[in-house]
CSV table of C-alpha atoms in Angstrom, one decimal:
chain,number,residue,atom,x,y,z
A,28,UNK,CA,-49.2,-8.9,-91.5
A,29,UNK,CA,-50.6,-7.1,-94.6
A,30,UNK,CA,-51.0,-4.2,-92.7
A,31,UNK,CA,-47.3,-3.9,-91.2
A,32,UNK,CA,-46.1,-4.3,-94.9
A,33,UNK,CA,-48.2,-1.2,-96.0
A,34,UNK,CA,-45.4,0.9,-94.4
A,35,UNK,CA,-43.3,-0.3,-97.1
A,36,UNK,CA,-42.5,1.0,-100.5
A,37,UNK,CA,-42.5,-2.5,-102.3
A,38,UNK,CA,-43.0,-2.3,-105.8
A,39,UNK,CA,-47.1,-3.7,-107.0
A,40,UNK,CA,-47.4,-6.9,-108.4
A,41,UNK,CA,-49.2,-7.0,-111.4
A,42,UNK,CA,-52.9,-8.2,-111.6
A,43,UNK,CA,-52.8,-7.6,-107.9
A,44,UNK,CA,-55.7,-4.5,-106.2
A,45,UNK,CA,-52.1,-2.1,-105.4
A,46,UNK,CA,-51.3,-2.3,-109.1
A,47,UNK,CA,-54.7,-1.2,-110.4
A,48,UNK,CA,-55.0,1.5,-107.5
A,49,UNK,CA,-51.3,2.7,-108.5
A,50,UNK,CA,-52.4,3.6,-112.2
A,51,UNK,CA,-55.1,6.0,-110.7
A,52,UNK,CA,-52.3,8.2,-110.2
A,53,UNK,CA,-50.0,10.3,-112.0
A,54,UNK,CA,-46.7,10.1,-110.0
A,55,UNK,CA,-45.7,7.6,-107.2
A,56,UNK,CA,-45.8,10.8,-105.2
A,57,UNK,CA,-49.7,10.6,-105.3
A,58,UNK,CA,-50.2,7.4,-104.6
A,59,UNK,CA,-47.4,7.5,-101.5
A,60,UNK,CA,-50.2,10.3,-100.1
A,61,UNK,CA,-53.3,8.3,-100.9
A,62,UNK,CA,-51.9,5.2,-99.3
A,63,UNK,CA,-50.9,7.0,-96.4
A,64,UNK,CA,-54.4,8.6,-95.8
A,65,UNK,CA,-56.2,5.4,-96.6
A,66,UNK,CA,-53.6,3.5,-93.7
A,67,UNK,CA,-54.3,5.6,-90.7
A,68,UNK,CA,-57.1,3.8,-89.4
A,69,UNK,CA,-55.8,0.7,-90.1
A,70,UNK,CA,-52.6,1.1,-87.7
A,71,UNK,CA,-54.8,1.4,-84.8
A,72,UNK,CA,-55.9,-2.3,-84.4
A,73,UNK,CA,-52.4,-3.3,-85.5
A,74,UNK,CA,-51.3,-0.8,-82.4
A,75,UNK,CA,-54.0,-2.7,-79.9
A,76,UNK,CA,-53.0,-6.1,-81.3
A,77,UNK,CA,-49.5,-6.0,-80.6
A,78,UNK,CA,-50.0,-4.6,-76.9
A,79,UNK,CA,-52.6,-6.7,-76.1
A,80,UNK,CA,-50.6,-10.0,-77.4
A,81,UNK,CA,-47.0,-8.8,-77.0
A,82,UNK,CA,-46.7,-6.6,-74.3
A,83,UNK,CA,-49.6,-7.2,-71.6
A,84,UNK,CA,-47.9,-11.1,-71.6
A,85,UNK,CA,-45.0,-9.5,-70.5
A,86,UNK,CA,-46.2,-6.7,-67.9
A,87,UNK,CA,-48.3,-9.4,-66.5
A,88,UNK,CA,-46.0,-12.9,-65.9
A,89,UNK,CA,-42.3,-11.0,-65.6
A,90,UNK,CA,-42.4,-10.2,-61.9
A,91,UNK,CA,-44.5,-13.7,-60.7
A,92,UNK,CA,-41.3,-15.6,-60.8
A,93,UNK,CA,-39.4,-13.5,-58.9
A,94,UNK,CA,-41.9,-12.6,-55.5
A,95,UNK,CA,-41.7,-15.3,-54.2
A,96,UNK,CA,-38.1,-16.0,-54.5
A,97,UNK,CA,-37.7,-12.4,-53.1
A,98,UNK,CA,-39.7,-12.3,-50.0
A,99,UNK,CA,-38.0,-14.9,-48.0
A,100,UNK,CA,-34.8,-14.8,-48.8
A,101,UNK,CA,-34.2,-10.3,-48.4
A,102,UNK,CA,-35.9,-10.7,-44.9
A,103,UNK,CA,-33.6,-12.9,-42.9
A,104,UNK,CA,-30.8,-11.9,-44.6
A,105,UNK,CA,-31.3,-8.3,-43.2
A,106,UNK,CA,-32.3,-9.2,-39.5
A,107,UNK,CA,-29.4,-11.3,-39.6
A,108,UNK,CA,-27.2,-8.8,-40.2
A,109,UNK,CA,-28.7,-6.1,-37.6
A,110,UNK,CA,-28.4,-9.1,-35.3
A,111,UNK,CA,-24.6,-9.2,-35.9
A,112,UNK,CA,-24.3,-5.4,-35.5
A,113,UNK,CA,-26.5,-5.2,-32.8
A,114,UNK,CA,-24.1,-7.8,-30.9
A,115,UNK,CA,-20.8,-6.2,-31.8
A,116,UNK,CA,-22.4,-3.1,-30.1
A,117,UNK,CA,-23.4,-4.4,-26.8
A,118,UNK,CA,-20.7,-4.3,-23.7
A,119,UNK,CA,-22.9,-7.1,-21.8
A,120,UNK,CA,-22.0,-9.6,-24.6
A,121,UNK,CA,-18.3,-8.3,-24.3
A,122,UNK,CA,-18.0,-8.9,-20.5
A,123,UNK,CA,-19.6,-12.1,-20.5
A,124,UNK,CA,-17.3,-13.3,-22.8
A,125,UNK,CA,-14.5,-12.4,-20.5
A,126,UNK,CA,-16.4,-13.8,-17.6
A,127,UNK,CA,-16.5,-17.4,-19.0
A,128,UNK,CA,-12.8,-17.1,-20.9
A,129,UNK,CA,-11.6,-15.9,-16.9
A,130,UNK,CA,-13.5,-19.1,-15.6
A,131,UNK,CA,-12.0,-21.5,-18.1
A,132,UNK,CA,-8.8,-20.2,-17.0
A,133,UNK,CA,-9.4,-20.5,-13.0
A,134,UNK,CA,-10.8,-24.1,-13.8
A,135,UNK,CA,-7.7,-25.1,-15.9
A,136,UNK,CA,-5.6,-24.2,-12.7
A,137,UNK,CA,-7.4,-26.2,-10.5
A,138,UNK,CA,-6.0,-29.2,-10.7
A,139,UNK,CA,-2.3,-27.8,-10.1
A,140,UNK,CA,-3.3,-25.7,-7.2
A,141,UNK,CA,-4.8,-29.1,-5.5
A,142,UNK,CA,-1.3,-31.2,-6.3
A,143,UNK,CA,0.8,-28.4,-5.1
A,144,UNK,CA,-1.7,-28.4,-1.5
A,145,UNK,CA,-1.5,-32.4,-1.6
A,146,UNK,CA,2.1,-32.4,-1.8
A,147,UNK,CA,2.8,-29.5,0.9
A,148,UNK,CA,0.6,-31.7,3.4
A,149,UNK,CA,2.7,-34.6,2.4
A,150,UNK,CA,5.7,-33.0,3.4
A,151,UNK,CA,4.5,-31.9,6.3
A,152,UNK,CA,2.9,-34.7,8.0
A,153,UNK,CA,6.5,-36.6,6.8
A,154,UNK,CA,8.0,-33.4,8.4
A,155,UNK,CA,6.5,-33.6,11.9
A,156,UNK,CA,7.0,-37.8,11.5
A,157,UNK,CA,10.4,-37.1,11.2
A,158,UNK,CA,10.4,-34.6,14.3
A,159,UNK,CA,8.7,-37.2,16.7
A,160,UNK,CA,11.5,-39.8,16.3
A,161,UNK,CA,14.4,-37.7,17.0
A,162,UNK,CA,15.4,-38.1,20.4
A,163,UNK,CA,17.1,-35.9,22.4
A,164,UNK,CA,20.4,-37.3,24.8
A,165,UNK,CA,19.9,-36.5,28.7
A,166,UNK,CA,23.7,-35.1,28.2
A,167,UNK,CA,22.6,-32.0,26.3
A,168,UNK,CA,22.9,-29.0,28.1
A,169,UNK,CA,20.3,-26.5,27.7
A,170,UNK,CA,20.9,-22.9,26.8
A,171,UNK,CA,19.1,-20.0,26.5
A,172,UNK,CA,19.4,-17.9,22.6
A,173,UNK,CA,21.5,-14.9,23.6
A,174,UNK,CA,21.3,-12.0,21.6
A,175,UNK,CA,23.1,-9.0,21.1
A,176,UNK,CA,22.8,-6.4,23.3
A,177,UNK,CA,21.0,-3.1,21.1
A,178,UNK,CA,20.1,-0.1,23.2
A,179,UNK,CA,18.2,3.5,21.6
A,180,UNK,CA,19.7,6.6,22.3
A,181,UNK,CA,17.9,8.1,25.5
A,182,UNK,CA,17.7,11.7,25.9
A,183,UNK,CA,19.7,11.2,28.6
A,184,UNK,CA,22.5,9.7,26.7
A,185,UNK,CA,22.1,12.4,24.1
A,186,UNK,CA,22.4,15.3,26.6
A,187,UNK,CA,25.3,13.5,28.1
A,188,UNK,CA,27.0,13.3,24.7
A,189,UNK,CA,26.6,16.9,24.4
A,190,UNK,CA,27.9,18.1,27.5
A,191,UNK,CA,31.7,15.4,26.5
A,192,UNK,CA,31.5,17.4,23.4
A,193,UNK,CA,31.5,21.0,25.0
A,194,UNK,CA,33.9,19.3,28.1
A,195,UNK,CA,36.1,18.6,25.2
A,196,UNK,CA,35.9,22.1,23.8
A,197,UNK,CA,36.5,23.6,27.3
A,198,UNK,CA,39.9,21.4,27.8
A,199,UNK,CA,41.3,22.4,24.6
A,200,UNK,CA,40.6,25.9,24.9
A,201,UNK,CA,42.5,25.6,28.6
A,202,UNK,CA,45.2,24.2,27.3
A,203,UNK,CA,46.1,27.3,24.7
A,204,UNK,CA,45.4,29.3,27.1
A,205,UNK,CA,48.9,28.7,29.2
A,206,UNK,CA,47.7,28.6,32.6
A,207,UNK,CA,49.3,25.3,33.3
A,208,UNK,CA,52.2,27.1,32.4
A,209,UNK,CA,51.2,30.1,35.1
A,210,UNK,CA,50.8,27.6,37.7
A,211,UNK,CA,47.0,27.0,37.6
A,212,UNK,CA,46.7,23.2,39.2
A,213,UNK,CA,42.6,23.6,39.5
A,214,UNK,CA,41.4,19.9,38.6
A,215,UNK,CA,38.4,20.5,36.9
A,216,UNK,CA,39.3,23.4,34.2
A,217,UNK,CA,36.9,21.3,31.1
A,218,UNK,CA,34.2,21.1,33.4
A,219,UNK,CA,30.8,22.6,32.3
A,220,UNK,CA,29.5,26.2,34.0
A,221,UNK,CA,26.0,25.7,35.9
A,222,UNK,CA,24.5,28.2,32.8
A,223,UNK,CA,25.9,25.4,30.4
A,224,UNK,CA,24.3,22.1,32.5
A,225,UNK,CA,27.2,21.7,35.1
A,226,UNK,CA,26.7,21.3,37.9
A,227,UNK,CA,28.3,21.1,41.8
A,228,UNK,CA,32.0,20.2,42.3
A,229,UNK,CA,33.0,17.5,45.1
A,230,UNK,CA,33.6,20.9,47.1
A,231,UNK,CA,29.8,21.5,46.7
A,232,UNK,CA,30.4,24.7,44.4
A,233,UNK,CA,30.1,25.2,40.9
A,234,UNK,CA,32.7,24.7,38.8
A,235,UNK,CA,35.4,27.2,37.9
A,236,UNK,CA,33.3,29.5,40.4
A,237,UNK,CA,35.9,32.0,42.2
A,238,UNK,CA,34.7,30.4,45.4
A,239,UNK,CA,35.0,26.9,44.7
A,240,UNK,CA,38.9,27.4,42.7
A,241,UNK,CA,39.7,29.2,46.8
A,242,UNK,CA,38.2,26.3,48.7
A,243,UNK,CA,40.3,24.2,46.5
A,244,UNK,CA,43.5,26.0,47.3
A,245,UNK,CA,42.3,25.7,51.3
A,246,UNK,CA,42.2,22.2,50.8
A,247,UNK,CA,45.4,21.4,48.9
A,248,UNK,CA,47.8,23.7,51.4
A,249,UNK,CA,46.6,21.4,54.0
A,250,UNK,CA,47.0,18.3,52.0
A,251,UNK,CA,43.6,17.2,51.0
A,252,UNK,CA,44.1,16.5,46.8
A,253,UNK,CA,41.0,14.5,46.5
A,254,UNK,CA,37.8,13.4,48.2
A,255,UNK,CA,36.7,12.8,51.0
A,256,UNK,CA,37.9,17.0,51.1
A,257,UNK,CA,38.0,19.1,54.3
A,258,UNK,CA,37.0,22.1,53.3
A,259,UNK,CA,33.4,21.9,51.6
A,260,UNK,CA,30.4,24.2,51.7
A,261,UNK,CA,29.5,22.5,54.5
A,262,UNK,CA,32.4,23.0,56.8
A,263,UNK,CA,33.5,26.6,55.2
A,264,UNK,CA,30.6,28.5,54.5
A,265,UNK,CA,27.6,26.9,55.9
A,266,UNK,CA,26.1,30.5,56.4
A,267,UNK,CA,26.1,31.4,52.4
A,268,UNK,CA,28.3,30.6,49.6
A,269,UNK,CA,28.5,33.3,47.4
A,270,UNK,CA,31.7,35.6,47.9
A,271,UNK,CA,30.3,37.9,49.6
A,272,UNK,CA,29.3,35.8,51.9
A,273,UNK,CA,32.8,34.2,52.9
A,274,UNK,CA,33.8,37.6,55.5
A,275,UNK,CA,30.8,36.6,57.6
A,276,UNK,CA,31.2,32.9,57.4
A,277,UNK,CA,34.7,33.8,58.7
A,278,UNK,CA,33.7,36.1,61.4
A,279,UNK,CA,30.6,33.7,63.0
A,280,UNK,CA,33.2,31.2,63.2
A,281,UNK,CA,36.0,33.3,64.7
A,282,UNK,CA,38.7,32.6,62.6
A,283,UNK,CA,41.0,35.6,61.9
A,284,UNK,CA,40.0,38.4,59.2
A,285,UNK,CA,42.8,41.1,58.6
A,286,UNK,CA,43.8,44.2,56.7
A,287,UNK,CA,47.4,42.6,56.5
A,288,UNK,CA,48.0,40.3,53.8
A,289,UNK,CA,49.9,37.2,53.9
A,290,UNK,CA,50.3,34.3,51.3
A,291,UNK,CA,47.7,31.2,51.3
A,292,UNK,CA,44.8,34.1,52.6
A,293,UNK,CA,41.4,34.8,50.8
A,294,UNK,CA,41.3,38.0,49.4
A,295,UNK,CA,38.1,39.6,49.5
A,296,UNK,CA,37.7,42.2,47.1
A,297,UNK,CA,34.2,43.4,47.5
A,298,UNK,CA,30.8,42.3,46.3
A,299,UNK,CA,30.6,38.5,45.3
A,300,UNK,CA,34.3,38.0,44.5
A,301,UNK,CA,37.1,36.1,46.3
A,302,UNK,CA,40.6,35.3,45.2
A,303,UNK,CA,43.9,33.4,46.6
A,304,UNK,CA,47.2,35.6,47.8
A,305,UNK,CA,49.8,34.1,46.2
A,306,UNK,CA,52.6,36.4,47.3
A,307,UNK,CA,52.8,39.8,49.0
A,308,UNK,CA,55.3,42.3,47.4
A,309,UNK,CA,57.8,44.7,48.6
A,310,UNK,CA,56.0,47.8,47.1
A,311,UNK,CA,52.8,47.6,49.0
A,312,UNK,CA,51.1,45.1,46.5
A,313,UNK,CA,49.6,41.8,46.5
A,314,UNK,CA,49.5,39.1,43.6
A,315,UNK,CA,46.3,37.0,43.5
A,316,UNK,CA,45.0,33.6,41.6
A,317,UNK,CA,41.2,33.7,41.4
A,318,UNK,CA,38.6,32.2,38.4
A,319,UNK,CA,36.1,33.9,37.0
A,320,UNK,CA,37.4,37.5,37.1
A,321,UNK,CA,37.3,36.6,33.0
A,322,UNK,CA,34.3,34.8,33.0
A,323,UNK,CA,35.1,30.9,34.1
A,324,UNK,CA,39.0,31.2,33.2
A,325,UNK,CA,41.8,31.2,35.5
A,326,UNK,CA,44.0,34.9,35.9
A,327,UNK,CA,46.5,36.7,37.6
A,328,UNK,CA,46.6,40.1,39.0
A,329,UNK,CA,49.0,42.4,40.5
A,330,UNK,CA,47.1,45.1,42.8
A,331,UNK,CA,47.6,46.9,45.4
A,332,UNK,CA,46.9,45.6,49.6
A,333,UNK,CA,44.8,48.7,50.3
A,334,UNK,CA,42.3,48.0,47.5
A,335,UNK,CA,41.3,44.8,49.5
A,336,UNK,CA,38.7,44.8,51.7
A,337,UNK,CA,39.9,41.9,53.9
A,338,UNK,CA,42.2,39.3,54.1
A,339,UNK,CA,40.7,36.1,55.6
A,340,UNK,CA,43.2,34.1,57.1
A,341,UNK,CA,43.4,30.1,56.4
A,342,UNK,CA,41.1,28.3,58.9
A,343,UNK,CA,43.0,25.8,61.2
């Protein structure tokens, strides 16, 4: 302690060693120096003193308390926590969570599922209990379900309402044409062509053929409007049916063929066309019925007798 207060400027006591060494000296300058040069080697131990009892004490015990509280607490902390991250990151943990949360779920339901089986099996054993004691009277009549009647469309059917459709078209297309009015009594003027799906008329020709309109005139001069007809491919022209066919039909069975006309003949006017005389005129011409002269129609024509090849008389 009397070395720290060297460092001092404390006036010297008197009678004391500071106050004799202090009159050595001519200024307090002087003395200042000398004391300062005579101090340096005593700060030293001073120096080592207050490490040694100060400082080492400190250096030394400061950290022993807190090691040991240290050590065991930082480390589980910190595993503890890359535990918990660890689990937040893995999918497994995530789906096996589900798992169990979906079972929970499926078990809770048991129980409702079972009481909604019990009570369907209840009904039905009271169901078919019921059934057996119902008794049937020997009066009842049995019957048999009927249903209604349901048919598809056939092809058949299809095609068939195709060819009313055109039939249709053909009848109203006959009746603006004014041949009624002409005198046309053919019977089957709607009926479809062979190239449109028709096909033989109860003469046994094809409808609104020249041939078969002429073997209907045949038949109707000599009273026959409707089957059973005489006149029919098989008993006019069983050697050929087209028109030029009819002249030799007529001459293998002997009935007359002419130059001269007369009304109810066939006119044959060269290659496969025939027609019906309907009157014989003054001037040396001949009006005739026929169809197809416009294709499947019914016409009229005034022309003269010379022009045709030969008249073939009605056959008795």
């Amino acid at each position: 302690m009397d070395a720290l207060l060297s460092f001092g400027e404390p006036a010297p006591q008197t009678g004391s060693p500071d106050a004799a060494a202090a009159q050595q000296y001519r200024s307090r300058r002087e003395l200042r120096d000398a004391e300062g040069r005579s101090a340096r080697p005593i700060i030293q131990p001073v120096k080592q003193t207050v490490v040694q009892n100060v400082v080492q004490p400190v250096v030394q015990q400061a950290p022993r308390p807190v090691q040991p509280v240290a050590r065991p607490v930082a480390r589980p902390v910190a595993k503890a926590s890359a535990a918990r991250r660890r689990s937040r990151k893995n999918p497994f943990s995530v789906l096996a969570t589900m798992a169990v949360v979906g079972g929970l779920f499926a078990v809770a339901g048991l129980p409702a599922y079972a009481l909604q089986t019990t009570e369907y099996a209840a009904s039905t054993v009271q169901t078919e209990a019921n059934a057996q004691s119902v008794v049937v009277s020997a009066d009842a009549a049995v019957t048999t379900a009927v249903r209604d009647e349901y048919h598809a469309t056939t092809p058949e059917q299809l095609a068939e309402m195709e060819s009313n459709a055109l039939r249709e078209a053909n009848q109203a297309a006959y009746l603006a044409s004014g041949a009624r009015e002409l005198g046309d009594d053919y019977p089957w003027p709607y009926e479809l062509r062979d190239f449109q799906g028709g096909g033989l008329s109860p003469l046994n020709y094809y409808y609104r053929e020249c041939v078969d309109f002429v073997a209907w005139r045949l038949n109707r001069d000599q009273g026959y409007y409707s089957a059973p007809f005489k006149w029919t491919w098989s008993t006019l022209t069983p050697n050929g049916g087209n028109g030029g066919q009819w002249m030799y039909n007529w001459q293998s069975k002997g009935w007359p063929v002419s130059k001269t006309p007369i009304v109810g003949a066939v006119a044959y006017t060269g290659g496969n066309h025939v027609a019906y005389v309907k009157s014989v005129n003054a001037d040396g011409t001949v009006t005739i019925e026929e169809y197809n002269w416009v294709p499947g129609k019914y016409s009229q024509r005034t022309i003269p007798a010379s022009s045709v090849v030969a008249f073939l008389y009605p056959p008795t």
